[in-house]
Structures are given as C-alpha cells and as structure tokens.
mmCIF file of C-alpha atoms in Angstrom:
data_model
loop_
_atom_site.group_PDB
_atom_site.id
_atom_site.type_symbol
_atom_site.label_atom_id
_atom_site.label_comp_id
_atom_site.label_asym_id
_atom_site.label_seq_id
_atom_site.Cartn_x
_atom_site.Cartn_y
_atom_site.Cartn_z
ATOM 1 C CA MET A 1 10.152 23.808 2.770
ATOM 2 C CA ASP A 2 11.138 20.438 4.222
ATOM 3 C CA TYR A 3 8.926 17.656 2.870
ATOM 4 C CA THR A 4 10.718 14.819 4.668
ATOM 5 C CA PHE A 5 7.662 13.769 6.682
ATOM 6 C CA ALA A 6 4.944 14.774 4.205
ATOM 7 C CA SER A 7 4.814 11.404 2.457
ATOM 8 C CA ASP A 8 6.946 8.490 1.338
ATOM 9 C CA ASN A 9 6.164 9.681 -2.199
ATOM 10 C CA VAL A 10 8.357 12.768 -1.792
ATOM 11 C CA MET A 11 11.642 10.890 -2.228
ATOM 12 C CA GLY A 12 12.669 9.652 -5.667
ATOM 13 C CA VAL A 13 13.945 6.306 -6.897
ATOM 14 C CA HIS A 14 16.635 4.678 -4.764
ATOM 15 C CA PRO A 15 20.111 5.222 -6.331
ATOM 16 C CA GLU A 16 20.612 1.474 -6.568
ATOM 17 C CA SER A 17 17.459 1.155 -8.658
ATOM 18 C CA MET A 18 18.393 4.156 -10.751
ATOM 19 C CA THR A 19 21.558 2.406 -11.906
ATOM 20 C CA HIS A 20 19.422 -0.369 -13.383
ATOM 21 C CA ILE A 21 17.108 2.125 -15.107
ATOM 22 C CA ILE A 22 20.101 3.910 -16.645
ATOM 23 C CA ALA A 23 21.616 0.610 -17.753
ATOM 24 C CA ALA A 24 18.358 -0.334 -19.474
ATOM 25 C CA ASN A 25 18.280 2.978 -21.349
ATOM 26 C CA THR A 26 20.492 1.745 -24.189
ATOM 27 C CA GLY A 27 19.777 0.193 -27.545
ATOM 28 C CA ALA A 28 16.528 -0.919 -29.126
ATOM 29 C CA VAL A 29 14.405 -3.667 -27.555
ATOM 30 C CA ALA A 30 10.879 -4.937 -28.028
ATOM 31 C CA SER A 31 8.146 -2.670 -26.656
ATOM 32 C CA TYR A 32 5.004 -3.158 -24.551
ATOM 33 C CA GLY A 33 6.640 -5.548 -22.104
ATOM 34 C CA GLU A 34 8.035 -7.978 -24.658
ATOM 35 C CA ASP A 35 11.571 -7.294 -23.426
ATOM 36 C CA ALA A 36 14.098 -9.195 -21.318
ATOM 37 C CA TYR A 37 13.876 -6.756 -18.381
ATOM 38 C CA THR A 38 10.128 -7.289 -18.024
ATOM 39 C CA GLU A 39 10.505 -11.040 -18.451
ATOM 40 C CA GLU A 40 13.060 -11.049 -15.628
ATOM 41 C CA ALA A 41 10.711 -8.991 -13.448
ATOM 42 C CA VAL A 42 7.887 -11.475 -14.059
ATOM 43 C CA ALA A 43 10.179 -14.385 -13.193
ATOM 44 C CA ALA A 44 11.349 -12.639 -10.006
ATOM 45 C CA VAL A 45 7.752 -12.059 -8.864
ATOM 46 C CA LYS A 46 6.877 -15.691 -9.536
ATOM 47 C CA ALA A 47 9.980 -16.851 -7.641
ATOM 48 C CA LEU A 48 8.920 -14.752 -4.658
ATOM 49 C CA PHE A 49 5.197 -15.520 -4.614
ATOM 50 C CA GLY A 50 4.939 -18.889 -6.325
ATOM 51 C CA LYS A 51 3.762 -20.254 -9.651
ATOM 52 C CA ARG A 52 0.180 -19.107 -9.029
ATOM 53 C CA ALA A 53 1.319 -15.482 -9.257
ATOM 54 C CA HIS A 54 0.408 -13.660 -12.462
ATOM 55 C CA PRO A 55 2.090 -10.216 -12.383
ATOM 56 C CA PHE A 56 1.108 -7.178 -14.427
ATOM 57 C CA PHE A 57 2.856 -3.809 -14.333
ATOM 58 C CA VAL A 58 0.873 -0.567 -14.245
ATOM 59 C CA PHE A 59 1.699 3.092 -13.782
ATOM 60 C CA ASN A 60 0.377 3.666 -10.261
ATOM 61 C CA GLY A 61 -1.272 2.157 -7.206
ATOM 62 C CA GLY A 62 -4.676 3.590 -8.014
ATOM 63 C CA ALA A 63 -4.726 1.642 -11.256
ATOM 64 C CA ALA A 64 -3.480 -1.529 -9.545
ATOM 65 C CA ASN A 65 -6.203 -1.317 -6.897
ATOM 66 C CA SER A 66 -9.016 -0.349 -9.241
ATOM 67 C CA LEU A 67 -8.236 -2.911 -11.930
ATOM 68 C CA ALA A 68 -7.817 -5.628 -9.309
ATOM 69 C CA LEU A 69 -11.220 -4.849 -7.816
ATOM 70 C CA ALA A 70 -12.766 -4.717 -11.282
ATOM 71 C CA SER A 71 -11.391 -8.193 -11.981
ATOM 72 C CA LEU A 72 -12.798 -9.622 -8.751
ATOM 73 C CA THR A 73 -16.153 -7.840 -8.559
ATOM 74 C CA ARG A 74 -19.108 -7.562 -10.909
ATOM 75 C CA PRO A 75 -20.934 -4.218 -11.314
ATOM 76 C CA PHE A 76 -23.949 -5.320 -9.272
ATOM 77 C CA GLU A 77 -21.791 -6.548 -6.390
ATOM 78 C CA ALA A 78 -20.147 -4.671 -3.505
ATOM 79 C CA ILE A 79 -16.696 -4.277 -1.990
ATOM 80 C CA ALA A 80 -16.197 -4.175 1.778
ATOM 81 C CA CYS A 81 -13.274 -2.089 3.014
ATOM 82 C CA HIS A 82 -12.189 -0.177 6.092
ATOM 83 C CA GLY A 83 -13.533 3.330 6.479
ATOM 84 C CA PHE A 84 -9.960 4.661 6.263
ATOM 85 C CA ALA A 85 -9.152 2.687 3.093
ATOM 86 C CA HIS A 86 -7.327 4.475 0.303
ATOM 87 C CA VAL A 87 -9.698 2.927 -2.254
ATOM 88 C CA SER A 88 -12.555 4.663 -0.465
ATOM 89 C CA LEU A 89 -11.064 8.036 0.497
ATOM 90 C CA ASP A 90 -8.283 8.829 -1.951
ATOM 91 C CA GLU A 91 -8.914 7.407 -5.419
ATOM 92 C CA CYS A 92 -11.609 9.770 -6.725
ATOM 93 C CA ASN A 93 -14.177 7.008 -7.376
ATOM 94 C CA ALA A 94 -11.710 5.093 -9.554
ATOM 95 C CA PRO A 95 -12.747 1.707 -8.084
ATOM 96 C CA GLU A 96 -16.408 2.479 -8.773
ATOM 97 C CA PHE A 97 -15.524 3.697 -12.276
ATOM 98 C CA PHE A 98 -13.452 0.675 -13.286
ATOM 99 C CA THR A 99 -15.894 -1.811 -11.747
ATOM 100 C CA SER A 100 -18.722 -0.051 -13.639
ATOM 101 C CA GLY A 101 -20.546 0.770 -10.435
ATOM 102 C CA SER A 102 -19.656 -1.657 -7.642
ATOM 103 C CA LYS A 103 -20.552 -0.152 -4.263
ATOM 104 C CA LEU A 104 -17.921 0.388 -1.558
ATOM 105 C CA ILE A 105 -19.199 -0.549 1.894
ATOM 106 C CA PRO A 106 -17.118 0.749 4.831
ATOM 107 C CA VAL A 107 -16.470 -1.602 7.742
ATOM 108 C CA ASP A 108 -15.027 -0.187 10.956
ATOM 109 C CA GLY A 109 -12.290 -1.690 13.080
ATOM 110 C CA ALA A 110 -9.639 -0.613 15.568
ATOM 111 C CA ASP A 111 -6.204 0.554 14.376
ATOM 112 C CA GLY A 112 -7.183 0.598 10.719
ATOM 113 C CA LYS A 113 -8.012 -3.119 10.612
ATOM 114 C CA ILE A 114 -11.287 -4.759 9.597
ATOM 115 C CA ASP A 115 -13.389 -5.961 12.532
ATOM 116 C CA LEU A 116 -14.399 -9.487 11.519
ATOM 117 C CA GLU A 117 -17.748 -9.486 13.320
ATOM 118 C CA LYS A 118 -18.634 -6.194 11.667
ATOM 119 C CA LEU A 119 -17.569 -7.680 8.346
ATOM 120 C CA ARG A 120 -19.957 -10.588 8.899
ATOM 121 C CA ALA A 121 -22.723 -8.180 9.833
ATOM 122 C CA ALA A 122 -22.160 -6.011 6.766
ATOM 123 C CA THR A 123 -22.048 -9.027 4.468
ATOM 124 C CA GLU A 124 -25.087 -10.780 5.921
ATOM 125 C CA ALA A 125 -27.209 -7.687 6.593
ATOM 126 C CA ARG A 126 -29.314 -8.110 3.474
ATOM 127 C CA ASP A 127 -29.817 -10.784 0.858
ATOM 128 C CA ASP A 128 -32.539 -9.164 -1.234
ATOM 129 C CA VAL A 129 -32.087 -8.088 -4.820
ATOM 130 C CA HIS A 130 -32.534 -4.423 -3.927
ATOM 131 C CA PHE A 131 -29.086 -4.194 -2.309
ATOM 132 C CA PRO A 132 -25.729 -5.236 -3.782
ATOM 133 C CA ARG A 133 -24.238 -8.493 -2.577
ATOM 134 C CA VAL A 134 -20.789 -8.154 -0.992
ATOM 135 C CA ARG A 135 -18.389 -10.111 -3.162
ATOM 136 C CA THR A 136 -14.930 -8.702 -2.404
ATOM 137 C CA LEU A 137 -13.042 -7.649 0.698
ATOM 138 C CA SER A 138 -10.267 -5.089 0.298
ATOM 139 C CA ILE A 139 -7.708 -4.679 3.081
ATOM 140 C CA THR A 140 -4.513 -2.650 3.349
ATOM 141 C CA GLN A 141 -1.173 -4.124 4.467
ATOM 142 C CA SER A 142 0.333 -2.209 6.142
ATOM 143 C CA THR A 143 -2.803 -0.244 6.980
ATOM 144 C CA GLU A 144 -3.586 3.388 6.325
ATOM 145 C CA VAL A 145 -2.625 4.205 9.930
ATOM 146 C CA GLY A 146 0.698 2.363 9.974
ATOM 147 C CA THR A 147 -0.370 -0.858 11.648
ATOM 148 C CA VAL A 148 0.252 -4.366 10.342
ATOM 149 C CA TYR A 149 -2.000 -7.421 10.164
ATOM 150 C CA ALA A 150 -0.135 -10.228 11.949
ATOM 151 C CA LEU A 151 -0.092 -13.646 10.267
ATOM 152 C CA ASP A 152 -2.547 -15.087 12.770
ATOM 153 C CA GLU A 153 -4.913 -12.145 12.198
ATOM 154 C CA LEU A 154 -4.733 -12.817 8.471
ATOM 155 C CA GLY A 155 -5.489 -16.467 9.148
ATOM 156 C CA GLN A 156 -8.631 -15.514 11.070
ATOM 157 C CA LEU A 157 -9.610 -13.125 8.302
ATOM 158 C CA ARG A 158 -9.109 -15.860 5.712
ATOM 159 C CA GLN A 159 -11.436 -18.175 7.595
ATOM 160 C CA VAL A 160 -14.173 -15.556 7.729
ATOM 161 C CA LYS A 161 -13.804 -14.509 4.103
ATOM 162 C CA GLU A 162 -13.984 -18.150 2.994
ATOM 163 C CA ASP A 163 -17.049 -18.725 5.201
ATOM 164 C CA LEU A 164 -18.691 -15.751 3.529
ATOM 165 C CA GLY A 165 -17.542 -16.693 0.021
ATOM 166 C CA LEU A 166 -15.574 -13.485 -0.481
ATOM 167 C CA ARG A 167 -12.559 -12.728 -2.614
ATOM 168 C CA LEU A 168 -9.677 -10.803 -1.046
ATOM 169 C CA HIS A 169 -7.823 -7.851 -2.510
ATOM 170 C CA MET A 170 -4.786 -6.584 -0.593
ATOM 171 C CA ASP A 171 -3.672 -3.016 -1.148
ATOM 172 C CA GLY A 172 0.056 -3.410 -0.577
ATOM 173 C CA ALA A 173 1.161 0.155 -1.200
ATOM 174 C CA ARG A 174 3.431 -0.360 1.844
ATOM 175 C CA PHE A 175 3.629 -4.144 1.650
ATOM 176 C CA ALA A 176 7.425 -4.191 2.098
ATOM 177 C CA HIS A 177 7.067 -2.399 5.432
ATOM 178 C CA ALA A 178 4.699 -5.116 6.638
ATOM 179 C CA VAL A 179 7.158 -7.814 5.553
ATOM 180 C CA ALA A 180 9.972 -6.039 7.391
ATOM 181 C CA HIS A 181 7.865 -5.705 10.543
ATOM 182 C CA LEU A 182 6.734 -9.343 10.526
ATOM 183 C CA ASN A 183 10.190 -10.621 9.509
ATOM 184 C CA CYS A 184 8.573 -13.180 7.236
ATOM 185 C CA ALA A 185 8.637 -14.151 3.580
ATOM 186 C CA PRO A 186 6.348 -12.041 1.361
ATOM 187 C CA SER A 187 4.532 -15.191 0.269
ATOM 188 C CA GLU A 188 3.612 -15.996 3.887
ATOM 189 C CA ILE A 189 1.386 -12.920 4.037
ATOM 190 C CA VAL A 190 -0.384 -13.901 0.826
ATOM 191 C CA GLU A 191 -0.862 -17.498 1.955
ATOM 192 C CA ALA A 192 -2.030 -16.563 5.456
ATOM 193 C CA GLY A 193 -4.762 -14.300 4.115
ATOM 194 C CA GLY A 194 -5.724 -16.324 1.067
ATOM 195 C CA VAL A 195 -5.093 -13.262 -1.099
ATOM 196 C CA ASP A 196 -6.657 -13.304 -4.578
ATOM 197 C CA ALA A 197 -5.130 -10.047 -5.814
ATOM 198 C CA LEU A 198 -2.196 -8.061 -4.440
ATOM 199 C CA SER A 199 -1.328 -4.496 -5.374
ATOM 200 C CA LEU A 200 2.393 -4.762 -4.693
ATOM 201 C CA GLY A 201 3.767 -1.301 -3.911
ATOM 202 C CA LEU A 202 7.152 -0.657 -5.500
ATOM 203 C CA VAL A 203 7.136 3.118 -6.020
ATOM 204 C CA LYS A 204 6.944 4.374 -2.429
ATOM 205 C CA ILE A 205 9.732 2.039 -1.329
ATOM 206 C CA GLY A 206 12.034 3.389 -4.053
ATOM 207 C CA VAL A 207 12.241 0.382 -6.380
ATOM 208 C CA GLY A 208 11.154 2.191 -9.499
ATOM 209 C CA LEU A 209 8.505 3.904 -11.571
ATOM 210 C CA VAL A 210 5.756 1.278 -11.905
ATOM 211 C CA GLU A 211 3.600 -0.765 -9.576
ATOM 212 C CA CYS A 212 2.904 -4.488 -9.809
ATOM 213 C CA LEU A 213 -0.541 -6.063 -9.668
ATOM 214 C CA ILE A 214 -0.402 -9.787 -8.894
ATOM 215 C CA LEU A 215 -3.420 -11.989 -9.580
ATOM 216 C CA PHE A 216 -3.402 -15.425 -7.944
ATOM 217 C CA ASP A 217 -6.333 -16.955 -9.832
ATOM 218 C CA ALA A 218 -5.568 -18.114 -13.365
ATOM 219 C CA ASP A 219 -9.174 -17.586 -14.450
ATOM 220 C CA VAL A 220 -9.097 -13.981 -13.220
ATOM 221 C CA ALA A 221 -5.709 -13.404 -14.834
ATOM 222 C CA ASP A 222 -6.904 -14.808 -18.159
ATOM 223 C CA GLY A 223 -7.675 -11.862 -20.396
ATOM 224 C CA PHE A 224 -6.489 -9.265 -17.876
ATOM 225 C CA ALA A 225 -3.981 -7.942 -20.416
ATOM 226 C CA TYR A 226 -6.934 -6.607 -22.414
ATOM 227 C CA ARG A 227 -8.320 -4.829 -19.350
ATOM 228 C CA GLN A 228 -4.855 -3.396 -18.708
ATOM 229 C CA LYS A 229 -4.590 -2.097 -22.278
ATOM 230 C CA GLN A 230 -8.132 -0.699 -22.277
ATOM 231 C CA ALA A 231 -7.328 1.243 -19.100
ATOM 232 C CA CYS A 232 -4.236 2.782 -20.780
ATOM 233 C CA GLN A 233 -1.964 1.031 -18.269
ATOM 234 C CA LEU A 234 0.273 -0.886 -20.697
ATOM 235 C CA GLY A 235 3.604 0.913 -20.940
ATOM 236 C CA SER A 236 5.111 1.172 -24.419
ATOM 237 C CA LYS A 237 8.672 1.513 -23.074
ATOM 238 C CA MET A 238 8.008 -0.977 -20.304
ATOM 239 C CA ARG A 239 11.685 -1.748 -19.652
ATOM 240 C CA MET A 240 12.187 1.736 -18.153
ATOM 241 C CA GLY A 241 9.777 0.759 -15.396
ATOM 242 C CA THR A 242 10.578 -2.910 -14.915
ATOM 243 C CA ALA A 243 14.396 -2.850 -15.160
ATOM 244 C CA PRO A 244 15.007 -2.379 -11.398
ATOM 245 C CA ILE A 245 12.353 -4.829 -10.197
ATOM 246 C CA ALA A 246 14.161 -8.167 -10.590
ATOM 247 C CA PRO A 247 17.386 -6.917 -8.938
ATOM 248 C CA ALA A 248 15.472 -5.507 -5.957
ATOM 249 C CA LEU A 249 13.328 -8.616 -5.426
ATOM 250 C CA LYS A 250 16.203 -11.059 -5.909
ATOM 251 C CA THR A 251 18.562 -9.349 -3.464
ATOM 252 C CA GLY A 252 15.865 -8.425 -0.962
ATOM 253 C CA CYS A 253 17.135 -4.851 -0.780
ATOM 254 C CA TRP A 254 13.565 -3.499 -1.054
ATOM 255 C CA ILE A 255 12.832 -5.062 2.343
ATOM 256 C CA ASP A 256 16.038 -3.582 3.767
ATOM 257 C CA TRP A 257 14.904 -0.141 2.590
ATOM 258 C CA ALA A 258 11.533 -0.699 4.244
ATOM 259 C CA LYS A 259 13.182 -1.769 7.486
ATOM 260 C CA HIS A 260 15.234 1.431 7.459
ATOM 261 C CA ALA A 261 12.041 3.497 7.141
ATOM 262 C CA ASN A 262 10.347 1.457 9.882
ATOM 263 C CA ASP A 263 13.320 2.022 12.197
ATOM 264 C CA ARG A 264 13.256 5.766 11.577
ATOM 265 C CA ALA A 265 9.521 5.849 12.321
ATOM 266 C CA LYS A 266 10.164 4.055 15.609
ATOM 267 C CA GLN A 267 12.880 6.596 16.457
ATOM 268 C CA LEU A 268 10.487 9.441 15.651
ATOM 269 C CA ALA A 269 7.658 7.919 17.702
ATOM 270 C CA GLU A 270 9.862 7.361 20.728
ATOM 271 C CA GLY A 271 11.155 10.922 20.521
ATOM 272 C CA LEU A 272 7.664 12.389 20.327
ATOM 273 C CA GLN A 273 6.496 10.155 23.167
ATOM 274 C CA ALA A 274 9.307 11.545 25.334
ATOM 275 C CA LEU A 275 8.038 15.055 24.568
ATOM 276 C CA GLY A 276 4.543 14.165 25.732
ATOM 277 C CA ILE A 277 3.057 13.502 22.283
ATOM 278 C CA PRO A 278 2.180 9.798 22.149
ATOM 279 C CA PRO A 279 1.342 8.088 18.841
ATOM 280 C CA VAL A 280 -2.390 7.623 18.298
ATOM 281 C CA PHE A 281 -1.880 4.216 16.677
ATOM 282 C CA PRO A 282 0.769 1.524 17.235
ATOM 283 C CA VAL A 283 3.869 2.287 15.167
ATOM 284 C CA GLN A 284 4.558 -0.897 13.225
ATOM 285 C CA ALA A 285 5.495 0.381 9.766
ATOM 286 C CA ASN A 286 6.845 3.695 8.482
ATOM 287 C CA GLY A 287 4.122 6.087 9.629
ATOM 288 C CA VAL A 288 3.623 7.961 12.903
ATOM 289 C CA PHE A 289 0.225 9.480 13.662
ATOM 290 C CA VAL A 290 -0.054 12.099 16.389
ATOM 291 C CA ARG A 291 -2.252 14.983 17.525
ATOM 292 C CA PHE A 292 -0.219 18.137 17.834
ATOM 293 C CA PRO A 293 -1.848 21.079 19.598
ATOM 294 C CA GLU A 294 -3.210 23.349 16.881
ATOM 295 C CA ASP A 295 -0.793 26.174 17.628
ATOM 296 C CA SER A 296 2.163 23.779 17.665
ATOM 297 C CA ALA A 297 1.236 22.276 14.292
ATOM 298 C CA LYS A 298 0.935 25.787 12.863
ATOM 299 C CA ALA A 299 4.303 26.823 14.315
ATOM 300 C CA LEU A 300 6.042 23.730 12.908
ATOM 301 C CA ARG A 301 4.640 24.429 9.455
ATOM 302 C CA GLU A 302 5.735 28.058 9.694
ATOM 303 C CA GLN A 303 9.250 26.751 10.333
ATOM 304 C CA GLY A 304 9.040 24.820 7.074
ATOM 305 C CA TRP A 305 8.040 21.314 8.192
ATOM 306 C CA GLN A 306 5.390 19.738 5.978
ATOM 307 C CA PHE A 307 3.024 16.958 7.093
ATOM 308 C CA TYR A 308 -0.560 16.000 6.357
ATOM 309 C CA ASP A 309 -3.658 16.314 8.463
ATOM 310 C CA PHE A 310 -5.069 12.805 8.290
ATOM 311 C CA VAL A 311 -7.882 10.511 9.402
ATOM 312 C CA ALA A 312 -9.104 10.482 13.007
ATOM 313 C CA ASP A 313 -8.036 14.118 13.449
ATOM 314 C CA THR A 314 -4.356 13.204 13.377
ATOM 315 C CA GLN A 315 -1.227 14.553 11.771
ATOM 316 C CA ARG A 316 0.639 11.965 9.706
ATOM 317 C CA LEU A 317 4.442 11.826 9.689
ATOM 318 C CA MET A 318 5.916 9.427 7.132
ATOM 319 C CA CYS A 319 9.452 8.051 6.914
ATOM 320 C CA HIS A 320 11.020 6.666 3.738
ATOM 321 C CA TRP A 321 14.107 4.861 2.483
ATOM 322 C CA ALA A 322 16.218 8.019 2.739
ATOM 323 C CA THR A 323 15.012 9.448 6.069
ATOM 324 C CA GLU A 324 18.057 10.154 8.222
ATOM 325 C CA ALA A 325 18.295 9.942 11.996
ATOM 326 C CA ALA A 326 19.794 13.448 12.091
ATOM 327 C CA ILE A 327 16.761 15.089 10.506
ATOM 328 C CA ILE A 328 14.502 13.360 13.013
ATOM 329 C CA ASP A 329 16.615 14.808 15.822
ATOM 330 C CA ARG A 330 16.308 18.258 14.235
ATOM 331 C CA PHE A 331 12.543 17.909 13.944
ATOM 332 C CA LEU A 332 12.262 16.766 17.578
ATOM 333 C CA ASP A 333 14.284 19.799 18.669
ATOM 334 C CA ASP A 334 11.819 22.069 16.876
ATOM 335 C CA VAL A 335 8.851 20.215 18.385
ATOM 336 C CA ASP A 336 10.378 20.647 21.830
ATOM 337 C CA ARG A 337 10.884 24.350 21.174
ATOM 338 C CA VAL A 338 7.347 25.090 19.865
ATOM 339 C CA MET A 339 5.825 23.069 22.701
ATOM 340 C CA GLY A 340 7.643 25.286 25.165
#
C-alpha cells in the first residue's frame, strides 16, 4: 500500500528534528517541562508571536483545540465554526466534553471559510435564555479544504468578531502551510485576525511529537496549567517533545517544509487538471480535493494508492514534507491509465 496521499500524518518526524530529539535523550533533567529544552521552546514561541504569547505543549491537536475552546467558552455558551471544521466532525465530541457542554453551531461559507453575514445571523438569531449565547468563533487556517484566509479576510473577520463580542480560536493544524502561502510572518496572521488562542500545528509538518497551544490573553492563560494537568496533557518527559521546537522556529525550516508540501500539492493539482480532473477547491496549501469517477477511484485503490473520501463528496490528496515530485508523476501516470 502507498499511503503518500492519505494524510500528512503518515510521514514521521523530519530527520532534522529527529537529531534534536536524539540529542536530548541523554542524561537526567528536570521533568514535567521544567527543563532547558522546554524553556527554549517557550522562548522561541514568544520571539515569534510576541510577549503576549503564552505557550503550552500538549500531546495532540484535539487536546489543543478542545482545551483552548474550554478556556474561552463557558458551558452555557456556544461556539460557532464552519460545517467542515475538524472540531465539529473529527474530534468525537471532545470540545463539548472539555467545555462541559458548550454547543457547536455550524456556519456555512464558500471554500471552507466562514461567511461573515451568516456568522452575524447565527450570533444574533436569538438572545433569549433558552438558547446558548455564541461566545467563541473557531476557524481553521489553513482550512479543512486546503484554502487560506488572506490577511485582509482575517481583518474583516476581526472587525465582525469584535462587533459581536466574540473570542477567536484558530485551529492551526496546518498553520505553517498558510504562512508559506501568504509569505508573511506567523505573527501577522494572529494580529490580523485578533486571535485569542492558536492551536499551532507542529506534528503534521514534521517538527516533532507534541503540539503547541498559544493563549494570547494573560487572564485566560492564568491557571491553564491546572487545566492541562487535569486533562492528562502534561508530559512527564517533556524534553522529548519540545527539543526540536526551538531549532525549527528559530531557523524557519518548518515553513520551508510547508512550502515544499504546498509546491507538491500545486504540481499534483496541475497534473490532475491536465487530465481533466480539476480541483474542487482552490489549491493554496498542501491538500488537493477532487472528484474521481467512482470506478477510477476504486481502480486507483486496487493499485495500492490510499486517499480519503472527504467532505463535499470529494477525495482528499495530501502532500507532506517528504512528498517527492517523482511519486506525483507516478500517481498521475496511473490516473491517466485508469481514466483511459
């Protein structure tokens, strides 16, 4: 089986990051994040996102998203998110569990992005005590369908969310890919959107074994360490997760790896377009979404290619830091063959 396009989770840690993990695996150091590697990771995050950034390291993106939403939203309040959002479709009610019952309210929008007028309508639809008040907006950057909020779009979103008195959580599972596409500083995305909490994806891009949740409100960050511990998300041997973070953020190599994946996705999209299979959504990050004829999808899987059936009746093809141009050419040859 060839899992190249199944997900960007299929590939392991980047070799450059692995060298830092191996180097950290010597001697005895303080546990539970009281070590020099974690301190350096915290300093690197603050250098990248500013002094307001309060980083915490957890085991996975589901925990980062759910604990962020729990910190921003009270149990009797609601969270608006896109209908395709990972927090809604793929986290097994974890956000509802960790918020002790906050309701997720889906808001539609083209290309995986929140429609601002529909957000207003959803937020202002009711103000009676019998329905939860929308308190938090959760968006994904880059989105679940491989598109990216431009800085001006984030600015418009910030204006609306401030008008409505909302807090903003950004699911950045593929944040580096958005940075690479926009060719901007990571902090520019946060500032443009007025982000209150960012789930900074480090695992998919190959940096390491833990994810980083960044809280930008000191009051929200105060006491979060207890929530982290209660949720069993405080690593005892934290250095094994945080060792590669500072080197990757300082050198910017994590953005280079994302750009490589974005470039391979563009190559794949252009190749499929030439074969008469146009992408369903604009290809701006590392994902390509298409609709193969049913018999063609079956034939490709029988030849060993693995990819997911996804939202909007599409097939999702993901590229990652190690996707090679040659394997894309081989896949396109097989697509050409099964399509006749």
